[in-house]
């Protein structure tokens, strides 16, 4: 153990922890303001916001302070290190840095997206001076809307922390961003004609501590102090990035990565970050439909429930030539799928189970790449966008195998339906981007009956006897298991459109269970039933989720 | 005893730039001598000599070399700092253009001592003649077995020397800025540790030395450490941190002086003697108002302080940053300190690399304030703001990565504390006749 003294208070840190003074002070509950330092990036110690007084406690107890200020981000915490963050000298240095940073800053907070979550605002309020002493003109530097498809640069607001530049060099590896010019004319820019359009580009907006790099998607959409944040998991690939869903009044405004060392680290990809528009999309299925004559007509949820139950009970009695196959999408939560399986078992025990369709996006996309797109060696990977474009393949597979080993593949379902060996299909979808192909439609036309549940019309509804609206990830409570076996909980941020029963509720009601659907209760039932999932026997999976096989991170 | 120049001894010899002539004047004898010794012995000689770096910081060269990791498998790099951008400084140029082989001999000996197999000369771009002269000399050396493999038949002693021409930035002279620039990056000085001797160019142990420092090495090997220590100023017994200032030094004298030029003298000559005896006094019969003792970064000495000895400590005793490059700029009594300081601030604001907030913003702010004062729109409390900025930026207070900010601060600090009355008078007068004094100036 190493003892560090922060503002007179002793704290213990592990010998091998390699903390800098910002991290060590945080353990003592002392926040050291900082801009350029970020735990995932190299240390440049250039913003000088984190200056502190540093000394050493000698073995006999006396303390020797160093005469000059030191950047806390660059100074390692060692046994006997003494840090002072609140002396007159430190406060003067903090106030000076903030005055400097505001010299050429346009102070356009009223029209700045960052206002409310801006480190310049917050630090100025806490550590700065009330007024600037600049009597001279400010520099004016034009905004740059050519920086990237997803990002814009408000050049004047930049504090030159170079986090964005280091991100594109060290994490994405694509190196599009750079600093041009010297002195106070220094600006972030791109090489002409090489905009920052890599798949991780959106992260520079989060990294930017001020309102310089802004997201085009979010630009001028909402004041951040109206936003509420809910913990969730990105559904767009098997990495399963931990995220915040930022929403207000039932509208999702943006997604942001939530730090998770077991999944995504500090970042997320742009497919995920900007892949929430379907949540707000009004073109989705809004109420259940049933086939009547040649048309689909709305039915009530109560009627739907009864009709489907009756249909399945009939199939159960009808025997061999009326085999039902239940297709469960890898976008469903563990709980939804489990409830579906339980109900099917009660009404139609001979039904078969199959994996739903998975869009193929080829190989994993691994970062950092080279500046010319050279591939990253797997052992150097800092971020992986999985080729497996669904959040819960692993979880669904475990459930299905527990029920029927092996489960059918989607391809096998298509073939069996075409050949007539499977005659009835219950398709529970969830992939907002899934559209049935012509080949799929031709084959599935052979089915004698088809029940489709999905968020959007996916093409199958033209063949369906019942069409059931589904819900998006932002509307669900439940659990996903990513490709590394990390189980994470998602929490509902917004309500589905009026009247829609989320999948879990629908099966809950079909099972005629008492009370309301409660994800942790169902999860614990699953954990009790399936040994492989026994680590999930918890009410709360915690900030970072639960690894099914602890220590199995390297995969 | 009359001082006999060594660094400039052959500078006027016709054809000394040619290997043959250089050798005829005893050139490369020191290299032969060094190769008789082990590298460690050469390092030891340099340590004993007390040689301190001539590039500005005055760090003891032998001690710096001693920071290299022992028994490193290599590569180890030697960088010759020929970026010479400190205002007022031109002695490296004199050496490179006038006696290139002396510089190269010092470089080869030093590379041998530190076991470097590659040396880069980082040359200020504007020094076109230096480039041509040095490159010709290097070509000659390759042809004659002084560079390349198994130099002068010494098995296993290989050395390649490359010249890299900078692109016109003062910051490329800062040793880690130089290294970044050599690596093809933007010259943003690195944070230390790690120091270059441990992790420098291409992440390998690296020594950066000034041109004149390396030229001195040649003479130390040839004449011995005792000879070197026979010149200069011994350590101040009252200052345990003073390591003394030994050896000859090239003083660059410029400004309002009758005979500007590069003078070789033992370290510690008083400024007055340099100006009067060697520089022929202040021009046009005027008196000096101030001098800059060692390049602009060091700040100003007043006329009353001219008896200060120009060794590594002297200027510090009168509030200057140090000896710097020993480039003395004389400022006569008709010059406005407002103009001088304005120019100084403009220079450093232009040259700040822009990395550290206090330097990037502080230097530019000081330049804006000075420009405004000079336009006649100053306020008396501008002087306090200037002092506050200057006192707060630099590696000495701990707020920046490199010493450029200290160099920007010192002229401001010394000018305003030593010439405050002049600044105040200028501000008062100009405000009362503002209309007439509005000069067509632009902030940079
Ligand atoms: C802003 C700045 C500019 C510098 N420029 C030069 C230069 O042009 N030439 C030089 O030799 N040293 C320069 N130095 C000093 C170098 O960093 C370094 O100390 C020196 O090259 C070491 O060589 P020496 O020990 O032989 O003096 C500069 C330092 C700073 C902070
Ligand atoms: S990497 Fe995968 S999980 Fe993460 S944000 Fe991108 S799509 Fe979503
Ligand atoms: S002190 Fe100035 S010149 Fe030196 S690294 Fe910092 S910003 Fe650059
Ligand atoms: S956070 Fe330490 S210098 Fe920027």
Short mmCIF file of N, CA and C in Angstrom, two decimals, chain A residues 160-219:
data_model
loop_
_atom_site.label_atom_id
_atom_site.label_comp_id
_atom_site.label_asym_id
_atom_site.label_seq_id
_atom_site.Cartn_x
_atom_site.Cartn_y
_atom_site.Cartn_z
N UNK A 160 -7.69 23.85 -27.19
CA UNK A 160 -6.42 23.26 -27.63
C UNK A 160 -5.94 22.14 -26.69
N UNK A 161 -6.88 21.39 -26.17
CA UNK A 161 -6.47 20.27 -25.30
C UNK A 161 -5.93 19.12 -26.14
N UNK A 162 -6.23 19.09 -27.42
CA UNK A 162 -5.80 18.07 -28.40
C UNK A 162 -6.30 16.67 -28.09
N UNK A 163 -7.34 16.57 -27.27
CA UNK A 163 -7.91 15.24 -27.04
C UNK A 163 -8.39 14.61 -28.35
N UNK A 164 -9.03 15.43 -29.18
CA UNK A 164 -9.58 14.89 -30.43
C UNK A 164 -8.48 14.41 -31.36
N UNK A 165 -7.40 15.20 -31.40
CA UNK A 165 -6.28 14.83 -32.27
C UNK A 165 -5.68 13.50 -31.79
N UNK A 166 -5.49 13.42 -30.48
CA UNK A 166 -4.92 12.18 -29.95
C UNK A 166 -5.87 11.01 -30.14
N UNK A 167 -7.17 11.26 -30.06
CA UNK A 167 -8.11 10.17 -30.29
C UNK A 167 -7.95 9.59 -31.69
N UNK A 168 -7.88 10.47 -32.69
CA UNK A 168 -7.79 9.93 -34.05
C UNK A 168 -6.41 9.31 -34.32
N UNK A 169 -5.43 9.69 -33.52
CA UNK A 169 -4.12 9.04 -33.70
C UNK A 169 -4.00 7.76 -32.91
N UNK A 170 -4.58 7.75 -31.71
CA UNK A 170 -4.28 6.64 -30.80
C UNK A 170 -5.40 5.60 -30.73
N UNK A 171 -6.64 6.02 -30.92
CA UNK A 171 -7.75 5.06 -30.76
C UNK A 171 -8.30 4.64 -32.11
N UNK A 172 -8.73 5.60 -32.93
CA UNK A 172 -9.21 5.19 -34.25
C UNK A 172 -8.01 4.90 -35.16
N UNK A 173 -6.91 5.57 -34.89
CA UNK A 173 -5.70 5.35 -35.68
C UNK A 173 -5.74 5.99 -37.04
N UNK A 174 -6.85 6.62 -37.35
CA UNK A 174 -7.04 7.15 -38.70
C UNK A 174 -6.37 8.49 -38.89
N UNK A 175 -6.11 9.20 -37.79
CA UNK A 175 -5.26 10.39 -37.85
C UNK A 175 -5.75 11.54 -38.69
N UNK A 176 -7.06 11.73 -38.80
CA UNK A 176 -7.51 12.81 -39.67
C UNK A 176 -7.30 14.19 -39.06
N UNK A 177 -7.39 14.28 -37.75
CA UNK A 177 -7.35 15.61 -37.13
C UNK A 177 -5.91 16.00 -36.80
N UNK A 178 -5.64 17.30 -36.87
CA UNK A 178 -4.30 17.80 -36.60
C UNK A 178 -4.42 19.22 -36.11
N UNK A 179 -3.27 19.75 -35.67
CA UNK A 179 -3.22 21.15 -35.27
C UNK A 179 -2.48 21.89 -36.36
N UNK A 180 -3.04 23.03 -36.78
CA UNK A 180 -2.31 23.87 -37.72
C UNK A 180 -2.00 25.21 -37.05
N UNK A 181 -1.02 25.87 -37.55
CA UNK A 181 -0.58 27.19 -37.07
C UNK A 181 -0.02 27.13 -35.65
N UNK A 182 0.58 28.27 -35.26
CA UNK A 182 1.30 28.29 -33.98
C UNK A 182 0.66 29.26 -33.01
N UNK A 183 1.15 29.21 -31.79
CA UNK A 183 0.74 30.19 -30.79
C UNK A 183 -0.76 30.23 -30.63
N UNK A 184 -1.30 31.43 -30.38
CA UNK A 184 -2.74 31.50 -30.18
C UNK A 184 -3.49 31.39 -31.50
N UNK A 185 -2.78 31.27 -32.59
CA UNK A 185 -3.44 31.01 -33.87
C UNK A 185 -3.62 29.52 -34.12
N UNK A 186 -3.13 28.70 -33.22
CA UNK A 186 -3.24 27.25 -33.41
C UNK A 186 -4.71 26.85 -33.51
N UNK A 187 -5.00 25.98 -34.45
CA UNK A 187 -6.38 25.54 -34.67
C UNK A 187 -6.39 24.06 -34.98
N UNK A 188 -7.51 23.43 -34.64
CA UNK A 188 -7.74 22.06 -35.07
C UNK A 188 -8.19 22.10 -36.52
N UNK A 189 -7.70 21.17 -37.30
CA UNK A 189 -8.11 21.13 -38.70
C UNK A 189 -7.91 19.72 -39.24
N UNK A 190 -8.27 19.55 -40.50
CA UNK A 190 -8.03 18.28 -41.18
C UNK A 190 -7.06 18.52 -42.32
N UNK A 191 -6.49 17.46 -42.82
CA UNK A 191 -5.73 17.59 -44.05
C UNK A 191 -6.75 17.84 -45.16
N UNK A 192 -6.45 18.77 -46.06
CA UNK A 192 -7.45 19.10 -47.08
C UNK A 192 -7.96 17.85 -47.79
N UNK A 193 -9.25 17.74 -47.85
CA UNK A 193 -9.85 16.63 -48.57
C UNK A 193 -9.90 15.33 -47.81
N UNK A 194 -9.44 15.32 -46.55
CA UNK A 194 -9.49 14.07 -45.78
C UNK A 194 -10.28 14.29 -44.49
N UNK A 195 -11.59 14.47 -44.62
CA UNK A 195 -12.40 14.75 -43.43
C UNK A 195 -12.42 13.59 -42.45
N UNK A 196 -12.82 13.91 -41.25
CA UNK A 196 -12.83 12.93 -40.16
C UNK A 196 -14.15 12.17 -40.22
N UNK A 197 -14.17 11.14 -41.04
CA UNK A 197 -15.40 10.38 -41.22
C UNK A 197 -15.24 8.93 -40.79
N UNK A 198 -14.31 8.66 -39.92
CA UNK A 198 -14.16 7.27 -39.53
C UNK A 198 -15.33 6.86 -38.64
N UNK A 199 -15.48 5.57 -38.46
CA UNK A 199 -16.64 5.03 -37.74
C UNK A 199 -16.64 5.38 -36.26
N UNK A 200 -15.53 5.94 -35.76
CA UNK A 200 -15.49 6.30 -34.34
C UNK A 200 -15.51 7.81 -34.15
N UNK A 201 -15.69 8.53 -35.26
CA UNK A 201 -15.51 9.99 -35.23
C UNK A 201 -16.36 10.68 -34.18
N UNK A 202 -17.57 10.19 -33.96
CA UNK A 202 -18.46 10.86 -33.02
C UNK A 202 -17.89 10.99 -31.63
N UNK A 203 -16.95 10.13 -31.27
CA UNK A 203 -16.37 10.18 -29.93
C UNK A 203 -15.65 11.49 -29.66
N UNK A 204 -15.15 12.14 -30.71
CA UNK A 204 -14.41 13.39 -30.45
C UNK A 204 -15.35 14.45 -29.88
N UNK A 205 -16.64 14.31 -30.16
CA UNK A 205 -17.60 15.26 -29.60
C UNK A 205 -17.68 15.08 -28.08
N UNK A 206 -17.73 13.82 -27.64
CA UNK A 206 -17.74 13.57 -26.19
C UNK A 206 -16.42 13.99 -25.57
N UNK A 207 -15.32 13.73 -26.27
CA UNK A 207 -14.01 14.02 -25.70
C UNK A 207 -13.80 15.52 -25.55
N UNK A 208 -14.34 16.28 -26.47
CA UNK A 208 -14.15 17.74 -26.43
C UNK A 208 -14.80 18.27 -25.16
N UNK A 209 -14.00 18.87 -24.26
CA UNK A 209 -14.56 19.30 -22.98
C UNK A 209 -15.40 20.56 -23.10
N UNK A 210 -15.33 21.19 -24.26
CA UNK A 210 -16.06 22.44 -24.46
C UNK A 210 -16.95 22.29 -25.69
N UNK A 211 -17.47 23.37 -26.18
CA UNK A 211 -18.41 23.29 -27.30
C UNK A 211 -17.76 23.45 -28.65
N UNK A 212 -16.48 23.06 -28.77
CA UNK A 212 -15.80 23.26 -30.05
C UNK A 212 -16.21 22.21 -31.07
N UNK A 213 -16.11 20.94 -30.70
CA UNK A 213 -16.55 19.89 -31.62
C UNK A 213 -17.96 19.50 -31.23
N UNK A 214 -18.87 19.70 -32.15
CA UNK A 214 -20.27 19.40 -31.86
C UNK A 214 -20.78 18.36 -32.84
N UNK A 215 -21.80 17.65 -32.38
CA UNK A 215 -22.40 16.61 -33.21
C UNK A 215 -23.44 17.24 -34.12
N UNK A 216 -23.29 16.99 -35.40
CA UNK A 216 -24.24 17.54 -36.36
C UNK A 216 -25.65 17.02 -36.07
N UNK A 217 -25.70 15.77 -35.64
CA UNK A 217 -26.99 15.14 -35.37
C UNK A 217 -27.72 15.85 -34.24
N UNK A 218 -26.98 16.29 -33.24
CA UNK A 218 -27.59 16.86 -32.04
C UNK A 218 -27.66 18.39 -32.12
N UNK A 219 -26.99 18.94 -33.12
CA UNK A 219 -26.77 20.39 -33.18
C UNK A 219 -28.08 21.18 -33.04
#
